[in-house]
mmCIF file of C-alpha atoms and ligand atoms in Angstrom:
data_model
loop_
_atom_site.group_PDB
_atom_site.id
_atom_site.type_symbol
_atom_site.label_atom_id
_atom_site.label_comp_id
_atom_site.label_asym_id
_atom_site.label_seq_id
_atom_site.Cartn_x
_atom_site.Cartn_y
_atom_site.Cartn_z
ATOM 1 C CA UNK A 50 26.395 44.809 51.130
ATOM 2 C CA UNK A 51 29.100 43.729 53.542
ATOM 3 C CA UNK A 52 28.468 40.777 55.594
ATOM 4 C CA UNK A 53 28.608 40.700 59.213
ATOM 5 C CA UNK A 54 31.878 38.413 59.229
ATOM 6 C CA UNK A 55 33.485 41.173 57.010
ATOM 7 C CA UNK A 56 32.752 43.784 59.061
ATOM 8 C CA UNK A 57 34.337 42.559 61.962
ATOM 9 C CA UNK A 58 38.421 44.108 61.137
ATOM 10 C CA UNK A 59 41.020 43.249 59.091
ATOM 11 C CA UNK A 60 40.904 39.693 57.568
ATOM 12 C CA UNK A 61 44.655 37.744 57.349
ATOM 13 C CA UNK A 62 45.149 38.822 53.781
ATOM 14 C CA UNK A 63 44.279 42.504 54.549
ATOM 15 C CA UNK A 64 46.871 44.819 54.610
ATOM 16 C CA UNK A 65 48.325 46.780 57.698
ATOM 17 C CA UNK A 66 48.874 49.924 55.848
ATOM 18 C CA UNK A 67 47.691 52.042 53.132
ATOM 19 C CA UNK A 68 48.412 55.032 51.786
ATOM 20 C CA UNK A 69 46.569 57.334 48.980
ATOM 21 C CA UNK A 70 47.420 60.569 47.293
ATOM 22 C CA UNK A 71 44.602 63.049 45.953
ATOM 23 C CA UNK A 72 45.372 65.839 43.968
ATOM 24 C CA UNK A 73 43.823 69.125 43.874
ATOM 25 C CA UNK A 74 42.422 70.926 40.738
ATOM 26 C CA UNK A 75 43.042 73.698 38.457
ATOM 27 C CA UNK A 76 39.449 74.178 36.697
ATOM 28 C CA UNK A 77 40.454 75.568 32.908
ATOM 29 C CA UNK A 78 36.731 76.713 32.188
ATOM 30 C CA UNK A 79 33.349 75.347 32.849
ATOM 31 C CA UNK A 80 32.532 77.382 36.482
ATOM 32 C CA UNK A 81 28.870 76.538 37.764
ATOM 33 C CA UNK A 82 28.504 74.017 34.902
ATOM 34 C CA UNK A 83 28.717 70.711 36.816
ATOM 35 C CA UNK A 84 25.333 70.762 39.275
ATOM 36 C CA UNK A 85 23.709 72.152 36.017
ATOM 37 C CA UNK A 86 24.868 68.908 34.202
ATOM 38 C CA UNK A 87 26.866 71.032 31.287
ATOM 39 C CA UNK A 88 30.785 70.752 30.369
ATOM 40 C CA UNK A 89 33.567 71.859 32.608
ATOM 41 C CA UNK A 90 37.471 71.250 31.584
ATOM 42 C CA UNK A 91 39.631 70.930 35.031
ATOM 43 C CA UNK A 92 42.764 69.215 35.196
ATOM 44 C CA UNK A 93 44.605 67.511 38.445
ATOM 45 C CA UNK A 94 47.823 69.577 39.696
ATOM 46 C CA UNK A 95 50.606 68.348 41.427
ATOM 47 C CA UNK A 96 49.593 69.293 44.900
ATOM 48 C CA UNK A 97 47.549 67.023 47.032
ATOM 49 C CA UNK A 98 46.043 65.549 50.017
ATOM 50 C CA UNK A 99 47.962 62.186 51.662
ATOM 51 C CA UNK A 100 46.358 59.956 54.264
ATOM 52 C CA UNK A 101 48.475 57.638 55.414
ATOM 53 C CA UNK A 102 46.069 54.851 57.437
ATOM 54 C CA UNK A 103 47.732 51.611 59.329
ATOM 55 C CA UNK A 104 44.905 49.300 60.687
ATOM 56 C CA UNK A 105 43.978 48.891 64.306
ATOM 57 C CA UNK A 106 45.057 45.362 66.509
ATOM 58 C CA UNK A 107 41.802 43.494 65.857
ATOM 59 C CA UNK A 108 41.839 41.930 68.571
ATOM 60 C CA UNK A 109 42.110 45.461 70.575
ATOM 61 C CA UNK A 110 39.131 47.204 72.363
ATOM 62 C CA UNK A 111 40.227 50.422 69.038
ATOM 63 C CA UNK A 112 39.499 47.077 66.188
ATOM 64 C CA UNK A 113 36.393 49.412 64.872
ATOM 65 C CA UNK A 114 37.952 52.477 66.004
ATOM 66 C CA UNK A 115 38.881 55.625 64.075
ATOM 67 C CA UNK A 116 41.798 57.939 65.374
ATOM 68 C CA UNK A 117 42.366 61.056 62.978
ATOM 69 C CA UNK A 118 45.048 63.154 63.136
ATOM 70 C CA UNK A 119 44.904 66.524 60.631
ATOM 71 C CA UNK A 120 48.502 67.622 60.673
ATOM 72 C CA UNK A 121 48.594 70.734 59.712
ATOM 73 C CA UNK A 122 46.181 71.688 62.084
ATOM 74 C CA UNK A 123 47.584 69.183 64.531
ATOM 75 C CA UNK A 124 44.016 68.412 65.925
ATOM 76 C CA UNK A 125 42.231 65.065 66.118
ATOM 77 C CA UNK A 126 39.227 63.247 65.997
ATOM 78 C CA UNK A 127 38.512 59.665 66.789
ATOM 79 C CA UNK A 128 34.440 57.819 66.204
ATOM 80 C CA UNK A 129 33.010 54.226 66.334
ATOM 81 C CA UNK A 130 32.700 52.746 63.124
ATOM 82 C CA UNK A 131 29.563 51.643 64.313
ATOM 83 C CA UNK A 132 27.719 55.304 65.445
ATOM 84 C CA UNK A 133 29.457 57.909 63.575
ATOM 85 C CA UNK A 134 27.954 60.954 64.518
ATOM 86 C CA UNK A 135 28.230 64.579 62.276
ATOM 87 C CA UNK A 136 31.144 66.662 63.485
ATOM 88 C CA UNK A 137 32.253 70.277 62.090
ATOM 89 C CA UNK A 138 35.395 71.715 60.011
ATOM 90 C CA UNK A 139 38.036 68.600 58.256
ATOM 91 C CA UNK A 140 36.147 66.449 60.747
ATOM 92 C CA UNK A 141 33.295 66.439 58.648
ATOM 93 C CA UNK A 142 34.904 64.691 56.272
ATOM 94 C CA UNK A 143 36.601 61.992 57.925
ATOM 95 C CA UNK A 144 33.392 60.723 59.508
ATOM 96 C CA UNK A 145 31.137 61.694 56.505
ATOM 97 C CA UNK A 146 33.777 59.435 54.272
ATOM 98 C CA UNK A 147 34.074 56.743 56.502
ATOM 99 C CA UNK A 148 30.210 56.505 56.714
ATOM 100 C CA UNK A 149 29.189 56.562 52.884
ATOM 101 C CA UNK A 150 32.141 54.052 52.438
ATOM 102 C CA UNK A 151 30.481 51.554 54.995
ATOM 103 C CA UNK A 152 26.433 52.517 53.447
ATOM 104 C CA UNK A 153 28.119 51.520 50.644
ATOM 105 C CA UNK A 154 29.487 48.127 51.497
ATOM 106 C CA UNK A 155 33.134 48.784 52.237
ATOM 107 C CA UNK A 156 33.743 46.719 55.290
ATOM 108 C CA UNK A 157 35.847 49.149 57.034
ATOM 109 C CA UNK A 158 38.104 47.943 59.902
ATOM 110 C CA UNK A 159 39.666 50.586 62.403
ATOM 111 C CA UNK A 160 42.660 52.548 61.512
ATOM 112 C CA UNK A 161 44.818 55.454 62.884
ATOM 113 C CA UNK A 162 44.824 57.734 59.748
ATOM 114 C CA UNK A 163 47.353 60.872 59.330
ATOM 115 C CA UNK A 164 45.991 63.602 57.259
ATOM 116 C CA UNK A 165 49.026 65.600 55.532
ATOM 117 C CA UNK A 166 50.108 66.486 51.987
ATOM 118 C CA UNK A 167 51.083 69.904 50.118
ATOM 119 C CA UNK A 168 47.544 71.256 49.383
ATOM 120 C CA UNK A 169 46.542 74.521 50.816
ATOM 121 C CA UNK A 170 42.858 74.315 52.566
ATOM 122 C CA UNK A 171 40.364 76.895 51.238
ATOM 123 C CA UNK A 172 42.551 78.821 48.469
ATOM 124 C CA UNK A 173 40.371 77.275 46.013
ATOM 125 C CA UNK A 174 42.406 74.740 44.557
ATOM 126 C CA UNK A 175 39.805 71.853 46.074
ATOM 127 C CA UNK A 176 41.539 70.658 49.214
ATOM 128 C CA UNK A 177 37.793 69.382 49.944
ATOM 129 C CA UNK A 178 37.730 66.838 47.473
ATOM 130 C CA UNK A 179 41.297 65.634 47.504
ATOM 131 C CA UNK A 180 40.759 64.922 51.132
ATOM 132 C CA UNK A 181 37.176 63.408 50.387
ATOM 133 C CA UNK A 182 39.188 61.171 47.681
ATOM 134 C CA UNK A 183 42.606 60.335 49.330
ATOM 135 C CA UNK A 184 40.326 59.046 52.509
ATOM 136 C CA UNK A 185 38.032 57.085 50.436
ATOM 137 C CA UNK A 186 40.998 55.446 48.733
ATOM 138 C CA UNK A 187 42.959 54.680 51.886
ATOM 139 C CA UNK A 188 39.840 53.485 53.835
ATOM 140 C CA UNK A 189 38.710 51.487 51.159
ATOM 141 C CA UNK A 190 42.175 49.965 50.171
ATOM 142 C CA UNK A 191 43.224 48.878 54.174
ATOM 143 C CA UNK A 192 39.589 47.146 53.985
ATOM 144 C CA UNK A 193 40.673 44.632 51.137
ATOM 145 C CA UNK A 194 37.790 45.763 49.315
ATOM 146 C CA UNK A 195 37.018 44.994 45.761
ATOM 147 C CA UNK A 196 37.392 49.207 45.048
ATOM 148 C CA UNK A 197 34.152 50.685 43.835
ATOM 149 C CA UNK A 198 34.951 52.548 40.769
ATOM 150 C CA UNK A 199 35.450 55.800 40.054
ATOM 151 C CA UNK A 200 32.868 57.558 38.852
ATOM 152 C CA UNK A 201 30.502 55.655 41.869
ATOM 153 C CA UNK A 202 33.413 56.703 43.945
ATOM 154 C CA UNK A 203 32.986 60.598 42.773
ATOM 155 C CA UNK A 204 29.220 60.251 43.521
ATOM 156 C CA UNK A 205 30.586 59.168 47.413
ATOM 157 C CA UNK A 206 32.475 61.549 47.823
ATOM 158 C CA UNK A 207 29.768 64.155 46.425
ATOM 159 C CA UNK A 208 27.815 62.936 48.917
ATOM 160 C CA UNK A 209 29.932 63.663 51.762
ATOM 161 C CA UNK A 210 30.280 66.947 50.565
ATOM 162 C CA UNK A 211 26.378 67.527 50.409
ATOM 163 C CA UNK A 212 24.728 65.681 53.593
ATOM 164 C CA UNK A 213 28.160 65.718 55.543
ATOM 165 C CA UNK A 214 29.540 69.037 55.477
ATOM 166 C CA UNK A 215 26.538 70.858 53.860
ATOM 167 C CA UNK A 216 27.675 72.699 50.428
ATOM 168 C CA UNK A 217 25.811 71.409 47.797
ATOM 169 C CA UNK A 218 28.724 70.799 45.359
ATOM 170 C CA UNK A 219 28.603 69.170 42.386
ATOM 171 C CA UNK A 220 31.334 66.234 40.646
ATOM 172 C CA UNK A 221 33.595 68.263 38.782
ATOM 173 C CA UNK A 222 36.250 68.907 42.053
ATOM 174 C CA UNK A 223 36.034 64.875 42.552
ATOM 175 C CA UNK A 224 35.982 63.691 39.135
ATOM 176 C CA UNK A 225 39.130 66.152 38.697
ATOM 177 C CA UNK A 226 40.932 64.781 41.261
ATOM 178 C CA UNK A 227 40.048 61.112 40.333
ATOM 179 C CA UNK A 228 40.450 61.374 36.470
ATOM 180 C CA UNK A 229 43.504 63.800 36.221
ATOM 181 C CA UNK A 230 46.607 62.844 34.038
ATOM 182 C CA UNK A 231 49.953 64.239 33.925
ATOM 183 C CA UNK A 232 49.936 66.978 30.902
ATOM 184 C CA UNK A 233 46.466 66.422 30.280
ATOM 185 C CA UNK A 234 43.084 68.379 31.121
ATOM 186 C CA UNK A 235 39.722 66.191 31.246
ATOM 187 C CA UNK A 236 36.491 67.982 29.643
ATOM 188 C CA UNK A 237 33.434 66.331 31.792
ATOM 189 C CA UNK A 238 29.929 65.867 30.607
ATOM 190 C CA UNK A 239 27.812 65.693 33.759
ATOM 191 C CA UNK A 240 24.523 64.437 32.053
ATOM 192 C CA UNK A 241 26.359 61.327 30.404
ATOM 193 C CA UNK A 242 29.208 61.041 32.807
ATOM 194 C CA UNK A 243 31.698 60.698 29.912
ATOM 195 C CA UNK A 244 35.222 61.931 30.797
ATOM 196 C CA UNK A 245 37.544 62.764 27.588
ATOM 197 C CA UNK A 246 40.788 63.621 27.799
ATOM 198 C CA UNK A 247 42.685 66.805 26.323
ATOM 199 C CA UNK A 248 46.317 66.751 26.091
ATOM 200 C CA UNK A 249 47.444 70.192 26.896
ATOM 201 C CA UNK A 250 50.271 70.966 24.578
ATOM 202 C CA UNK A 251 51.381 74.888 25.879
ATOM 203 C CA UNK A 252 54.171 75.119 23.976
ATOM 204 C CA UNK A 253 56.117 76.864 26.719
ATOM 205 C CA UNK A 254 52.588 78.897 27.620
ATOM 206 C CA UNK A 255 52.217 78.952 31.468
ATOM 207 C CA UNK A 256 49.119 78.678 33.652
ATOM 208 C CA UNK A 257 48.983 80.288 37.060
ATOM 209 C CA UNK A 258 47.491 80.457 40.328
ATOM 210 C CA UNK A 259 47.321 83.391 42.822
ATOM 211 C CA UNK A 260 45.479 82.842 45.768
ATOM 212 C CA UNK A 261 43.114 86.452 46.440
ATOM 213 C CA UNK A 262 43.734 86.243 49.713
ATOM 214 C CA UNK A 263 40.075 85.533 50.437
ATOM 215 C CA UNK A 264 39.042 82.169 52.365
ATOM 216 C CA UNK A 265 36.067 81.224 51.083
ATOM 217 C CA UNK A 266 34.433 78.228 52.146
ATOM 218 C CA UNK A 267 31.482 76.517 49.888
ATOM 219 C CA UNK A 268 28.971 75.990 52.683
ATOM 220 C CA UNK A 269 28.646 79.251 54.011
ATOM 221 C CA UNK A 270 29.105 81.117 50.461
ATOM 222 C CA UNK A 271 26.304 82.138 48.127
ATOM 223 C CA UNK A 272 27.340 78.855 46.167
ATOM 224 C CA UNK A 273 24.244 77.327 48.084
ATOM 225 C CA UNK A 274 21.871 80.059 46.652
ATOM 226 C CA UNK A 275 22.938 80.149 43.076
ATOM 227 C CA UNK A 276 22.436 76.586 42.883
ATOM 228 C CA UNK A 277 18.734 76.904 44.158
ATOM 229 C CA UNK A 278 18.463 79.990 41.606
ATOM 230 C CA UNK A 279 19.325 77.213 38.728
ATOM 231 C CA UNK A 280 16.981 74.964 40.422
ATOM 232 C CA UNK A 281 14.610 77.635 40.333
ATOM 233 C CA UNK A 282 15.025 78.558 36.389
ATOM 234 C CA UNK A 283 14.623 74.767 35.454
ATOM 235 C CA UNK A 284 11.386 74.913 37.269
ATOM 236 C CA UNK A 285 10.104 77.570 35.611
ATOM 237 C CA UNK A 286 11.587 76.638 32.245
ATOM 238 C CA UNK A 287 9.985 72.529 32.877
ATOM 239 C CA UNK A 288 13.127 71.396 32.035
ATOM 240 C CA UNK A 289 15.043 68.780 34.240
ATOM 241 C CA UNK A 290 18.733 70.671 33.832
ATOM 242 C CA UNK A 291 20.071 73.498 32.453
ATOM 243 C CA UNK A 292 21.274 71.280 29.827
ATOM 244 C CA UNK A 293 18.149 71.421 27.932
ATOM 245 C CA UNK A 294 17.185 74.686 28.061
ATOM 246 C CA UNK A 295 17.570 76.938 25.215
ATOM 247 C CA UNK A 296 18.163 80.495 24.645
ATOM 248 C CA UNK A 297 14.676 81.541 23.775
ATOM 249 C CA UNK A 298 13.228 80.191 26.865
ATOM 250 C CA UNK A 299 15.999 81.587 28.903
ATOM 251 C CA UNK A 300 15.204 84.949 27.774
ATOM 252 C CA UNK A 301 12.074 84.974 29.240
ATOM 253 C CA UNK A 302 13.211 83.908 32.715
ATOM 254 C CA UNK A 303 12.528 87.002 35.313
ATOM 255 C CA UNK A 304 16.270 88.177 37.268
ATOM 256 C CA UNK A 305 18.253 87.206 38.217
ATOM 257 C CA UNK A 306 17.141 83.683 36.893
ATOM 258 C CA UNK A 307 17.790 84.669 33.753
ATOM 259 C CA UNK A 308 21.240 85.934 33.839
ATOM 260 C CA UNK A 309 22.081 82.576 36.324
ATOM 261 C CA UNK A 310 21.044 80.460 33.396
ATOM 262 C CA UNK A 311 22.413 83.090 30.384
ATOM 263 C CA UNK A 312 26.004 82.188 32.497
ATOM 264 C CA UNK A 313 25.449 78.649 32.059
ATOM 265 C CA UNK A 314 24.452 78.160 28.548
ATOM 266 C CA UNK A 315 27.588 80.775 27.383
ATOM 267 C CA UNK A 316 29.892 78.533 29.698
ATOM 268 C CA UNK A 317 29.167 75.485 28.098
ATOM 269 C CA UNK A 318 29.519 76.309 24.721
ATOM 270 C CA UNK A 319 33.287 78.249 26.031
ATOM 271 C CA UNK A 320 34.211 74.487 26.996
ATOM 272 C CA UNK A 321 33.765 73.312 23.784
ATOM 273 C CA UNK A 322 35.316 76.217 22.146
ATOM 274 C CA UNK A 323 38.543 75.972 24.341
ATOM 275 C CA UNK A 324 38.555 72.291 23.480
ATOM 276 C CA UNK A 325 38.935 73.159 20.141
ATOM 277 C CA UNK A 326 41.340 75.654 20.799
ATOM 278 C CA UNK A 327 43.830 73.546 23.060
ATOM 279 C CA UNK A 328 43.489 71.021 20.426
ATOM 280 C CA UNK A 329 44.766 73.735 17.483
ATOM 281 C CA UNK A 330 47.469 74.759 19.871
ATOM 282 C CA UNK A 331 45.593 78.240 19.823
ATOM 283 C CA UNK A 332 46.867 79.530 23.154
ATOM 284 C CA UNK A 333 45.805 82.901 22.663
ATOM 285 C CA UNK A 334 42.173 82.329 21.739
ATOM 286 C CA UNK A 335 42.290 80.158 25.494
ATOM 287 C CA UNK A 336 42.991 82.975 27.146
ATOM 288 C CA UNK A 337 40.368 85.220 25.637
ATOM 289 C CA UNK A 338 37.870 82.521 26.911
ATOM 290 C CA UNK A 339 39.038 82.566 30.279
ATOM 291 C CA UNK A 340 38.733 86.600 30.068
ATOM 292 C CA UNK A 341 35.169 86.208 28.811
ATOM 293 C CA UNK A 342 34.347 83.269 31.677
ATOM 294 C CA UNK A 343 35.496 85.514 34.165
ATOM 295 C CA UNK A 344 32.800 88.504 32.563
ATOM 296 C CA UNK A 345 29.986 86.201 32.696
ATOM 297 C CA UNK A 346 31.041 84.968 36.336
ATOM 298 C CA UNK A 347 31.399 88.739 37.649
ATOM 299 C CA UNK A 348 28.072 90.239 35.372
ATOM 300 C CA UNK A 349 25.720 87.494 35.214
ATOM 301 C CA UNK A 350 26.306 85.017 38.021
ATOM 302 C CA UNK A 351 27.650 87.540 40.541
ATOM 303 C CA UNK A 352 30.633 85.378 41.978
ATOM 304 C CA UNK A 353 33.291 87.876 42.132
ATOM 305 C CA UNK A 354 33.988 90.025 45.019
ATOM 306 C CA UNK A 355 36.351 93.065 44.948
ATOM 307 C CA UNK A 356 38.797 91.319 46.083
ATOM 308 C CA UNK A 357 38.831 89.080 43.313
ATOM 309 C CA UNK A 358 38.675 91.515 40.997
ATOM 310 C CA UNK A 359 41.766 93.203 41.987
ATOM 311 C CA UNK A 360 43.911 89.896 42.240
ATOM 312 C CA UNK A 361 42.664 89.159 38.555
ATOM 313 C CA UNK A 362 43.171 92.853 37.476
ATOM 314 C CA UNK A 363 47.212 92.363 38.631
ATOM 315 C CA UNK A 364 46.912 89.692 36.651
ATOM 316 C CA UNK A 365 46.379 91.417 33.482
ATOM 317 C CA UNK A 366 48.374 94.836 33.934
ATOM 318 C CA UNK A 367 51.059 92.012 34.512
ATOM 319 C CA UNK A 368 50.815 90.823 31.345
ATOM 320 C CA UNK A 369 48.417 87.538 31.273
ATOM 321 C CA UNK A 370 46.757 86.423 28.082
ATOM 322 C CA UNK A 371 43.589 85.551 29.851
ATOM 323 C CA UNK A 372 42.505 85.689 33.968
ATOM 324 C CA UNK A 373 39.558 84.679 35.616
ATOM 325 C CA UNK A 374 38.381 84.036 38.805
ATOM 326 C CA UNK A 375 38.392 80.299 39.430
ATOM 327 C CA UNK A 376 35.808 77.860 41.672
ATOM 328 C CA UNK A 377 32.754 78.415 43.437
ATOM 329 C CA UNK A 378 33.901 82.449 43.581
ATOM 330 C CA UNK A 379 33.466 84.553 46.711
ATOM 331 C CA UNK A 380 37.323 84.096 47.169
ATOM 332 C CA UNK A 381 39.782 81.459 46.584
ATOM 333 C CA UNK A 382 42.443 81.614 43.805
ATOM 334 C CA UNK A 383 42.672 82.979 40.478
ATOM 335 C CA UNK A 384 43.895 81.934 37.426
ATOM 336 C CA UNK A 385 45.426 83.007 34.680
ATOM 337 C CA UNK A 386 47.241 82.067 31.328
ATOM 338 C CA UNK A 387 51.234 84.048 30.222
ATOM 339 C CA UNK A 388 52.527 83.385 27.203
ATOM 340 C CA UNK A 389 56.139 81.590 26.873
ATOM 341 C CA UNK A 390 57.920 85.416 26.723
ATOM 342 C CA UNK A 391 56.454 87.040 30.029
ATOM 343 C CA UNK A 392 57.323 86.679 33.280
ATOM 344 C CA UNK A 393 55.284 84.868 36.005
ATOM 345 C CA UNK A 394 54.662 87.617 38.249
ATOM 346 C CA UNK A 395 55.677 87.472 42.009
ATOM 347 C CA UNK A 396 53.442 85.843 44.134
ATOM 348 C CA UNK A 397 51.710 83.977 41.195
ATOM 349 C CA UNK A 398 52.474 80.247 41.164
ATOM 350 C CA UNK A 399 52.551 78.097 38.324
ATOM 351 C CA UNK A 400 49.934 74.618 37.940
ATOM 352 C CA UNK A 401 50.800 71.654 36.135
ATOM 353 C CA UNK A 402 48.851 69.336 35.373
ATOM 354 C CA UNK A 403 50.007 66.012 37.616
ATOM 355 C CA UNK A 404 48.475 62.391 37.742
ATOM 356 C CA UNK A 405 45.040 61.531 39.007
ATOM 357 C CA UNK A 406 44.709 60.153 42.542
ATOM 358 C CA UNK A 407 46.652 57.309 42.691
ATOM 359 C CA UNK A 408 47.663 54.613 46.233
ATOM 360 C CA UNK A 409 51.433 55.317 47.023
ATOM 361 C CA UNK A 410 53.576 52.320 47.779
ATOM 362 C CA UNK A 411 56.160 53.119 50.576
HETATM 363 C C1 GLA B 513 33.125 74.528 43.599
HETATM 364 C C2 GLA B 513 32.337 73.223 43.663
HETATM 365 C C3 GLA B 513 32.245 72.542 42.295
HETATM 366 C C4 GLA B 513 31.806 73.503 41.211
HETATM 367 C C5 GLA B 513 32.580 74.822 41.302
HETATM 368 C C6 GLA B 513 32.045 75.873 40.369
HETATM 369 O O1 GLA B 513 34.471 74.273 43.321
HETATM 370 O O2 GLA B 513 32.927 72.354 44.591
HETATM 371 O O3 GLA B 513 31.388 71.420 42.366
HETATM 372 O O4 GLA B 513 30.422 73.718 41.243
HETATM 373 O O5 GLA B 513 32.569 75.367 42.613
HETATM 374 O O6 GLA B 513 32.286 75.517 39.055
#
């Protein structure tokens, strides 16, 4: 833990200024996997979240001082290191990172930190972790601290997602944004924590993001609820995860338990069957996994909304070799796959997948 000393601001070594970049996150396949400890296959895009952070005088009265300032939204927020209290909306995570850094021994010294970057908030492309991340990684960086690595620094930022801001997400948005690689998806085990990367060769092939048009935001979704469904079914099953249930148990599971957990085990085995396809450059067969993922997410764990539906129906009269909703569900973006000879429709954006979050040198 830190000492007292090294809590007490910037040392002479320290540096005045750090920046970080966190990407957001296209997730391939693998929805609702991650908090059930299966498989999940995101990779990082280019878009991210930047905090820029330059380190209080400290000899000033602001030496353990926070000042925020969320551009976009141009609104601010400013704490005591020493009593950071809980605060709503992108405040939340500000206070919630800057406390988890310091429980876990990252002698933080005040800053003035500038929130900014290319990500859109809410459209399902994980602004929450990339912000989560790029403050953890700024913070931690203008604190001289040995940096805690990255899968302990996923598990922070988890946590500021679940006792901070109150959705009880699981790794796969952090361990996206921390793990990503340019051209290059990442399939995740969440019961080993074992993180293998897939190059994604697409020949030309395109992926795609629309956003539905529907904010959704984790905490206030049914995400909560599934999750204690799953909870629920392992309960009833005496197993400790999903992971190690099987389908003859599951069968027996009342509804909606049942379908919840039939979702979970046919997602996990659609990772590893899209592994194997990206690997034998079989484009098409991806895209009649994400087509099937997107059944199971509408039929079984009831994630869609009409909305949804319709922005992933466009998809397909427009030509896509696979579409499926994409994230926690109730909103957010979709995503689908075109093949090198159609057109990207209007108002669908391509993804590529871009580097991992990484510190930017000005
Ligand atoms: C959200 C959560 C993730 C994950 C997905 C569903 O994006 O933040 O942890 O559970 O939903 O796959």
């Amino acid at each position: 833990m830190a000492g007292e000393a090294a809590s007490r601001g910037a040392g002479p070594g320290s540096p005045r200024r750090a920046a970080a970049h966190a990407p957001g996150r296209v997730n391939l396949i693998g929805e609702h996997t991650d908090y059930n400890l299966g498989l999940a296959l995101p990779f990082a895009i280019a878009e991210g979240v930047v905090v820029r952070a330059e380190a209080n005088d400290p000899r000033s009265e602001s030496a353990q001082r926070i000042y925020a300032h969320a551009r976009d939204l141009d609104e601010l927020d400013e704490f005591e290191l020493a009593e950071i209290s809980p605060a709503e909306g992108w405040r939340a995570f500000v206070r919630g990172a800057a406390a988890e850094l310091q429980r876990a021994g990252v002698p933080l010294v005040g800053a003035r930190l500038e929130i900014g970057g290319d990500l859109e908030r809410g459209a399902g492309l994980s602004s929450s972790a990339a912000l989560e991340v790029a403050l953890c990684l700024a913070l931690s960086e203008l604190a001289s601290s040995a940096s805690l690595d990255r899968i302990a620094l996923a598990r922070l930022c988890a946590r500021v997602e679940n006792d901070w801001v109150g959705a009880q997400t699981g790794m796969l948005d952090q361990l996206a944004s921390l793990y990503g690689a340019t051209d290059t998806a990442v399939c995740i085990d969440f019961r080993a924590l074992e993180i293998e990367p897939v190059p994604l060769r697409l020949g030309g092939w395109r992926f795609v993001v629309v956003d539905s048009g529907e904010r959704h935001a984790n905490a206030s979704s049914g995400y909560n609820e599934r999750r204690a469904q799953c909870e629920r079914a392992c309960e009833q099953l005496g197993v400790d995860s999903l992971r190690d249930a099987d389908a003859a148990g599951v069968a027996g599971l009342p509804q909606p338990l049942r379908a919840r957990a039939e979702h979970v085990l046919g997602e996990n085995e659609r990772v590893g069957e899209t592994v194997a396809a990206l690997r034998a450059e079989d484009l098409p067969a991806v895209g009649a996994l994400l087509d099937a993922s997107h059944a199971s997410l509408r039929d079984l764990y009831e994630v869609s909304t009409p909305t949804v539906e319709r922005a992933v129906g466009r998809l397909r009269e427009d030509g896509a070799a696979g579409a499926r909703l994409m994230g926690g569900g109730f909103g957010g973006s979709v995503l689908g796959l075109f093949a090198p000879d159609v057109p990207v429709p209007p108002g669908a954006r391509e993804v590529r997948p871009g580097p991992g979050a990484h510190l930017l040198v000005d």
